[in-house]
GROMACS .gro file of C-alpha atoms in nm:
model
  308
    1UNK     CA    1   1.615  -4.444  -0.281
    2UNK     CA    2   1.792  -4.520  -0.611
    3UNK     CA    3   1.912  -4.170  -0.690
    4UNK     CA    4   1.737  -3.913  -0.478
    5UNK     CA    5   1.372  -3.859  -0.567
    6UNK     CA    6   1.231  -3.538  -0.421
    7UNK     CA    7   0.935  -3.641  -0.211
    8UNK     CA    8   0.826  -4.006  -0.240
    9UNK     CA    9   1.102  -4.257  -0.165
   10UNK     CA   10   1.131  -4.518  -0.435
   11UNK     CA   11   1.319  -4.756  -0.205
   12UNK     CA   12   1.003  -4.965  -0.181
   13UNK     CA   13   1.094  -5.100  -0.525
   14UNK     CA   14   1.343  -5.385  -0.553
   15UNK     CA   15   1.594  -5.248  -0.803
   16UNK     CA   16   1.920  -5.412  -0.903
   17UNK     CA   17   2.211  -5.167  -0.915
   18UNK     CA   18   2.328  -5.113  -1.270
   19UNK     CA   19   2.560  -5.392  -1.372
   20UNK     CA   20   2.587  -5.352  -1.743
   21UNK     CA   21   2.258  -5.499  -1.860
   22UNK     CA   22   2.178  -5.520  -2.229
   23UNK     CA   23   1.917  -5.245  -2.211
   24UNK     CA   24   2.019  -4.881  -2.193
   25UNK     CA   25   1.744  -4.728  -2.405
   26UNK     CA   26   1.373  -4.679  -2.335
   27UNK     CA   27   1.129  -4.556  -2.600
   28UNK     CA   28   0.786  -4.423  -2.505
   29UNK     CA   29   0.455  -4.418  -2.691
   30UNK     CA   30   0.146  -4.299  -2.503
   31UNK     CA   31  -0.184  -4.115  -2.527
   32UNK     CA   32  -0.082  -3.895  -2.233
   33UNK     CA   33  -0.039  -3.578  -2.439
   34UNK     CA   34   0.190  -3.300  -2.320
   35UNK     CA   35  -0.052  -3.072  -2.136
   36UNK     CA   36  -0.032  -3.260  -1.806
   37UNK     CA   37   0.259  -3.390  -1.604
   38UNK     CA   38   0.214  -3.758  -1.692
   39UNK     CA   39   0.501  -3.787  -1.942
   40UNK     CA   40   0.743  -3.599  -1.718
   41UNK     CA   41   0.655  -3.812  -1.418
   42UNK     CA   42   0.699  -4.135  -1.616
   43UNK     CA   43   1.041  -4.023  -1.739
   44UNK     CA   44   1.139  -3.911  -1.390
   45UNK     CA   45   1.060  -4.250  -1.239
   46UNK     CA   46   1.267  -4.427  -1.505
   47UNK     CA   47   1.569  -4.198  -1.480
   48UNK     CA   48   1.556  -4.187  -1.099
   49UNK     CA   49   1.579  -4.564  -1.087
   50UNK     CA   50   1.810  -4.612  -1.389
   51UNK     CA   51   2.011  -4.292  -1.442
   52UNK     CA   52   2.216  -4.437  -1.728
   53UNK     CA   53   1.913  -4.484  -1.953
   54UNK     CA   54   1.848  -4.279  -2.266
   55UNK     CA   55   1.482  -4.207  -2.336
   56UNK     CA   56   1.324  -4.146  -2.677
   57UNK     CA   57   0.971  -4.018  -2.727
   58UNK     CA   58   0.807  -4.196  -3.020
   59UNK     CA   59   0.488  -3.997  -2.963
   60UNK     CA   60   0.257  -3.890  -2.683
   61UNK     CA   61  -0.007  -3.773  -2.929
   62UNK     CA   62  -0.205  -4.095  -2.967
   63UNK     CA   63  -0.573  -3.993  -2.952
   64UNK     CA   64  -0.706  -4.072  -2.602
   65UNK     CA   65  -0.811  -4.437  -2.563
   66UNK     CA   66  -0.741  -4.516  -2.931
   67UNK     CA   67  -0.564  -4.851  -2.899
   68UNK     CA   68  -0.587  -4.917  -3.271
   69UNK     CA   69  -0.417  -4.585  -3.360
   70UNK     CA   70  -0.143  -4.652  -3.105
   71UNK     CA   71  -0.093  -5.008  -3.226
   72UNK     CA   72  -0.045  -4.897  -3.585
   73UNK     CA   73   0.189  -4.611  -3.489
   74UNK     CA   74   0.400  -4.847  -3.280
   75UNK     CA   75   0.414  -5.105  -3.560
   76UNK     CA   76   0.531  -4.837  -3.805
   77UNK     CA   77   0.797  -4.706  -3.569
   78UNK     CA   78   0.938  -5.018  -3.406
   79UNK     CA   79   1.180  -5.106  -3.688
   80UNK     CA   80   1.361  -4.773  -3.632
   81UNK     CA   81   1.373  -4.779  -3.252
   82UNK     CA   82   1.709  -4.870  -3.093
   83UNK     CA   83   1.738  -5.202  -2.915
   84UNK     CA   84   1.608  -5.188  -2.560
   85UNK     CA   85   1.273  -5.134  -2.393
   86UNK     CA   86   0.957  -4.986  -2.541
   87UNK     CA   87   0.683  -4.872  -2.303
   88UNK     CA   88   0.352  -4.828  -2.484
   89UNK     CA   89   0.056  -4.694  -2.288
   90UNK     CA   90  -0.287  -4.656  -2.445
   91UNK     CA   91  -0.482  -4.813  -2.167
   92UNK     CA   92  -0.854  -4.745  -2.131
   93UNK     CA   93  -0.876  -5.054  -1.907
   94UNK     CA   94  -0.615  -4.932  -1.658
   95UNK     CA   95  -0.693  -5.048  -1.306
   96UNK     CA   96  -0.921  -5.327  -1.428
   97UNK     CA   97  -0.844  -5.696  -1.464
   98UNK     CA   98  -0.667  -5.643  -1.798
   99UNK     CA   99  -0.315  -5.782  -1.784
  100UNK     CA  100   0.006  -5.578  -1.783
  101UNK     CA  101   0.270  -5.763  -1.984
  102UNK     CA  102   0.627  -5.767  -2.108
  103UNK     CA  103   0.694  -5.924  -2.449
  104UNK     CA  104   1.047  -6.027  -2.541
  105UNK     CA  105   1.154  -6.001  -2.905
  106UNK     CA  106   1.470  -6.025  -3.116
  107UNK     CA  107   1.650  -6.276  -2.899
  108UNK     CA  108   1.611  -6.063  -2.589
  109UNK     CA  109   1.742  -5.745  -2.750
  110UNK     CA  110   1.400  -5.586  -2.721
  111UNK     CA  111   1.115  -5.588  -2.470
  112UNK     CA  112   0.772  -5.435  -2.523
  113UNK     CA  113   0.594  -5.333  -2.202
  114UNK     CA  114   0.232  -5.226  -2.176
  115UNK     CA  115  -0.127  -5.341  -2.139
  116UNK     CA  116  -0.252  -5.662  -2.296
  117UNK     CA  117  -0.524  -5.498  -2.504
  118UNK     CA  118  -0.400  -5.540  -2.861
  119UNK     CA  119  -0.155  -5.250  -2.844
  120UNK     CA  120   0.171  -5.449  -2.857
  121UNK     CA  121   0.142  -5.761  -3.078
  122UNK     CA  122   0.160  -5.588  -3.418
  123UNK     CA  123   0.486  -5.421  -3.319
  124UNK     CA  124   0.613  -5.752  -3.182
  125UNK     CA  125   0.535  -5.912  -3.517
  126UNK     CA  126   0.726  -5.637  -3.698
  127UNK     CA  127   1.024  -5.709  -3.470
  128UNK     CA  128   1.027  -6.077  -3.568
  129UNK     CA  129   0.755  -6.212  -3.342
  130UNK     CA  130   0.691  -6.251  -2.971
  131UNK     CA  131   0.940  -6.501  -2.830
  132UNK     CA  132   0.841  -6.493  -2.463
  133UNK     CA  133   0.580  -6.303  -2.264
  134UNK     CA  134   0.535  -6.237  -1.894
  135UNK     CA  135   0.257  -6.091  -1.683
  136UNK     CA  136   0.389  -5.807  -1.466
  137UNK     CA  137   0.264  -5.972  -1.149
  138UNK     CA  138   0.570  -5.924  -0.926
  139UNK     CA  139   0.442  -5.632  -0.721
  140UNK     CA  140   0.779  -5.598  -0.544
  141UNK     CA  141   0.897  -5.423  -0.861
  142UNK     CA  142   0.607  -5.174  -0.863
  143UNK     CA  143   0.573  -4.841  -0.690
  144UNK     CA  144   0.333  -4.813  -0.400
  145UNK     CA  145   0.053  -4.591  -0.525
  146UNK     CA  146  -0.257  -4.421  -0.387
  147UNK     CA  147  -0.464  -4.547  -0.680
  148UNK     CA  148  -0.454  -4.786  -0.974
  149UNK     CA  149  -0.498  -4.546  -1.266
  150UNK     CA  150  -0.136  -4.454  -1.353
  151UNK     CA  151   0.024  -4.782  -1.455
  152UNK     CA  152   0.290  -4.599  -1.655
  153UNK     CA  153   0.430  -4.447  -1.338
  154UNK     CA  154   0.361  -4.731  -1.097
  155UNK     CA  155   0.415  -5.048  -1.304
  156UNK     CA  156   0.555  -5.005  -1.656
  157UNK     CA  157   0.823  -4.746  -1.573
  158UNK     CA  158   0.963  -4.929  -1.268
  159UNK     CA  159   0.968  -5.263  -1.451
  160UNK     CA  160   1.151  -5.104  -1.744
  161UNK     CA  161   1.407  -4.954  -1.505
  162UNK     CA  162   1.450  -5.292  -1.335
  163UNK     CA  163   1.531  -5.455  -1.669
  164UNK     CA  164   1.766  -5.172  -1.766
  165UNK     CA  165   1.949  -5.220  -1.437
  166UNK     CA  166   2.027  -5.579  -1.528
  167UNK     CA  167   1.718  -5.745  -1.384
  168UNK     CA  168   1.598  -6.065  -1.544
  169UNK     CA  169   1.275  -6.066  -1.739
  170UNK     CA  170   1.185  -6.394  -1.564
  171UNK     CA  171   1.157  -6.194  -1.241
  172UNK     CA  172   0.887  -5.953  -1.360
  173UNK     CA  173   0.610  -6.212  -1.312
  174UNK     CA  174   0.454  -6.531  -1.440
  175UNK     CA  175   0.520  -6.645  -1.798
  176UNK     CA  176   0.229  -6.651  -2.040
  177UNK     CA  177   0.200  -6.820  -2.379
  178UNK     CA  178   0.247  -6.540  -2.638
  179UNK     CA  179  -0.038  -6.692  -2.839
  180UNK     CA  180  -0.271  -6.608  -2.550
  181UNK     CA  181  -0.205  -6.235  -2.580
  182UNK     CA  182  -0.486  -6.025  -2.720
  183UNK     CA  183  -0.423  -6.009  -3.097
  184UNK     CA  184  -0.315  -5.698  -3.281
  185UNK     CA  185  -0.558  -5.462  -3.444
  186UNK     CA  186  -0.400  -5.419  -3.788
  187UNK     CA  187  -0.673  -5.466  -4.052
  188UNK     CA  188  -0.622  -5.678  -4.365
  189UNK     CA  189  -0.754  -5.594  -4.714
  190UNK     CA  190  -1.011  -5.822  -4.874
  191UNK     CA  191  -1.069  -5.910  -5.238
  192UNK     CA  192  -1.368  -5.772  -5.426
  193UNK     CA  193  -1.543  -5.881  -5.744
  194UNK     CA  194  -1.773  -5.598  -5.847
  195UNK     CA  195  -2.012  -5.667  -6.135
  196UNK     CA  196  -1.940  -5.336  -6.306
  197UNK     CA  197  -1.579  -5.266  -6.199
  198UNK     CA  198  -1.430  -5.615  -6.193
  199UNK     CA  199  -1.175  -5.743  -5.944
  200UNK     CA  200  -1.063  -5.509  -5.671
  201UNK     CA  201  -0.955  -5.467  -5.311
  202UNK     CA  202  -1.155  -5.345  -5.014
  203UNK     CA  203  -0.904  -5.145  -4.808
  204UNK     CA  204  -0.903  -4.939  -4.495
  205UNK     CA  205  -0.738  -4.609  -4.408
  206UNK     CA  206  -0.493  -4.698  -4.135
  207UNK     CA  207  -0.346  -4.352  -4.078
  208UNK     CA  208  -0.396  -3.992  -4.182
  209UNK     CA  209  -0.079  -3.791  -4.127
  210UNK     CA  210  -0.067  -3.418  -4.057
  211UNK     CA  211  -0.049  -3.342  -4.430
  212UNK     CA  212  -0.369  -3.530  -4.505
  213UNK     CA  213  -0.203  -3.826  -4.677
  214UNK     CA  214  -0.419  -4.134  -4.626
  215UNK     CA  215  -0.218  -4.452  -4.573
  216UNK     CA  216  -0.401  -4.768  -4.679
  217UNK     CA  217  -0.347  -5.120  -4.551
  218UNK     CA  218  -0.204  -5.239  -4.881
  219UNK     CA  219   0.147  -5.251  -5.023
  220UNK     CA  220   0.286  -5.226  -5.376
  221UNK     CA  221   0.263  -5.599  -5.449
  222UNK     CA  222  -0.106  -5.609  -5.361
  223UNK     CA  223  -0.201  -5.327  -5.596
  224UNK     CA  224   0.028  -5.431  -5.882
  225UNK     CA  225  -0.265  -5.585  -6.079
  226UNK     CA  226  -0.441  -5.244  -6.070
  227UNK     CA  227  -0.145  -5.011  -6.129
  228UNK     CA  228  -0.039  -4.770  -6.260
  229UNK     CA  229  -0.380  -4.603  -6.251
  230UNK     CA  230  -0.621  -4.692  -5.974
  231UNK     CA  231  -0.994  -4.634  -5.960
  232UNK     CA  232  -1.059  -4.516  -5.605
  233UNK     CA  233  -1.410  -4.560  -5.471
  234UNK     CA  234  -1.509  -4.387  -5.147
  235UNK     CA  235  -1.880  -4.423  -5.081
  236UNK     CA  236  -2.055  -4.289  -5.391
  237UNK     CA  237  -1.750  -4.095  -5.508
  238UNK     CA  238  -1.518  -4.234  -5.774
  239UNK     CA  239  -1.172  -4.094  -5.857
  240UNK     CA  240  -0.879  -4.203  -6.069
  241UNK     CA  241  -0.541  -4.195  -5.897
  242UNK     CA  242  -0.212  -4.250  -6.076
  243UNK     CA  243   0.054  -4.426  -5.872
  244UNK     CA  244   0.375  -4.221  -5.854
  245UNK     CA  245   0.693  -4.250  -5.653
  246UNK     CA  246   0.686  -3.902  -5.498
  247UNK     CA  247   0.437  -3.626  -5.421
  248UNK     CA  248   0.559  -3.372  -5.676
  249UNK     CA  249   0.492  -3.617  -5.958
  250UNK     CA  250   0.119  -3.616  -5.888
  251UNK     CA  251  -0.094  -3.430  -6.141
  252UNK     CA  252  -0.196  -3.084  -6.030
  253UNK     CA  253  -0.541  -3.077  -5.875
  254UNK     CA  254  -0.593  -3.454  -5.872
  255UNK     CA  255  -0.596  -3.731  -5.619
  256UNK     CA  256  -0.294  -3.956  -5.665
  257UNK     CA  257  -0.120  -4.242  -5.488
  258UNK     CA  258   0.236  -4.287  -5.366
  259UNK     CA  259   0.432  -4.556  -5.186
  260UNK     CA  260   0.488  -4.383  -4.853
  261UNK     CA  261   0.790  -4.385  -4.623
  262UNK     CA  262   0.671  -4.711  -4.462
  263UNK     CA  263   0.624  -4.891  -4.792
  264UNK     CA  264   0.245  -4.869  -4.795
  265UNK     CA  265   0.012  -4.718  -5.054
  266UNK     CA  266  -0.113  -4.373  -4.956
  267UNK     CA  267  -0.368  -4.151  -5.126
  268UNK     CA  268  -0.229  -3.801  -5.158
  269UNK     CA  269  -0.261  -3.459  -5.317
  270UNK     CA  270   0.053  -3.264  -5.404
  271UNK     CA  271   0.066  -2.984  -5.143
  272UNK     CA  272  -0.289  -3.063  -5.042
  273UNK     CA  273  -0.493  -3.298  -4.824
  274UNK     CA  274  -0.637  -3.616  -4.967
  275UNK     CA  275  -0.822  -3.664  -4.640
  276UNK     CA  276  -1.002  -3.332  -4.681
  277UNK     CA  277  -1.080  -3.384  -5.048
  278UNK     CA  278  -1.216  -3.735  -5.002
  279UNK     CA  279  -1.354  -3.672  -4.652
  280UNK     CA  280  -1.155  -3.965  -4.516
  281UNK     CA  281  -1.044  -4.053  -4.165
  282UNK     CA  282  -0.859  -4.347  -4.012
  283UNK     CA  283  -1.079  -4.654  -4.020
  284UNK     CA  284  -1.275  -4.551  -4.329
  285UNK     CA  285  -1.324  -4.794  -4.616
  286UNK     CA  286  -1.170  -4.740  -4.961
  287UNK     CA  287  -1.212  -4.972  -5.260
  288UNK     CA  288  -0.948  -4.995  -5.533
  289UNK     CA  289  -0.998  -5.117  -5.891
  290UNK     CA  290  -0.808  -5.083  -6.217
  291UNK     CA  291  -0.900  -4.768  -6.411
  292UNK     CA  292  -0.980  -4.893  -6.760
  293UNK     CA  293  -1.028  -4.547  -6.911
  294UNK     CA  294  -0.661  -4.451  -6.897
  295UNK     CA  295  -0.693  -4.279  -6.565
  296UNK     CA  296  -0.791  -3.925  -6.654
  297UNK     CA  297  -0.830  -3.747  -6.319
  298UNK     CA  298  -1.190  -3.693  -6.217
  299UNK     CA  299  -1.338  -3.424  -5.996
  300UNK     CA  300  -1.036  -3.192  -5.983
  301UNK     CA  301  -0.952  -3.064  -5.640
  302UNK     CA  302  -0.833  -2.728  -5.516
  303UNK     CA  303  -0.474  -2.734  -5.402
  304UNK     CA  304  -0.396  -2.615  -5.055
  305UNK     CA  305  -0.051  -2.495  -4.962
  306UNK     CA  306   0.148  -2.656  -4.684
  307UNK     CA  307   0.487  -2.802  -4.602
  308UNK     CA  308   0.587  -3.145  -4.720
   0.00000   0.00000   0.00000
């Protein structure tokens, strides 16, 4: 047993003793939530096998089974995560024939571990691209388990600990061409040419944060032809939104736009919820055009108080 687990011996797992490997940090992103014991068990397996490891929780609040949500959250976060291992688990296909993989990035300074279902590649791209990938097929590194539905505990956690203990990524299983991994799920904007509104962009809401700010899949360069005042079309509703650099600069009672903390355009209301006012959710379509009328706010909204 690596360090004294309480009931189930982990000695069935081939673990190298710590010998100063490059990885001493593991970050976690899952849809496990915090109501059950899943997160605690995953952390316990890792720290039992690799006691030197620091663990950071990116989030465990990914909506259940929402691979797209998890993929986007991981892509936003990865640039701020310390070098080491990231375990990402949003895995509706757990126990099936979907592959479990490890993706090496940044010259070996980072490894993404999780299911091959589109969850990992966008984050790998943000980290400079997938350099090598391996299927986690070496079952000697896995925990013996009564079932196949907790890969975080039985596969991803033990493999992460193995790597943190100095194990070689070549030993986790067979190599796979990174181009064969299931592609990421980050949507791209498309150009529009509306007869009445002119050139525009068809966008998608990639994320609604807890304040109701609606991040779009466009950056400042892409909307430069339409700035500083955007015509925002959501279904049959049309609003004007002035682009500002912070929330407090937005006109009272009006939808506006800011460049958010990840460098993307977000629809927002100062101390209010753009999602509530425009009835938007992640995945919804938004079209952007240039507001030719000077951008006077339309359909004023009622401000709602809340922290920012």
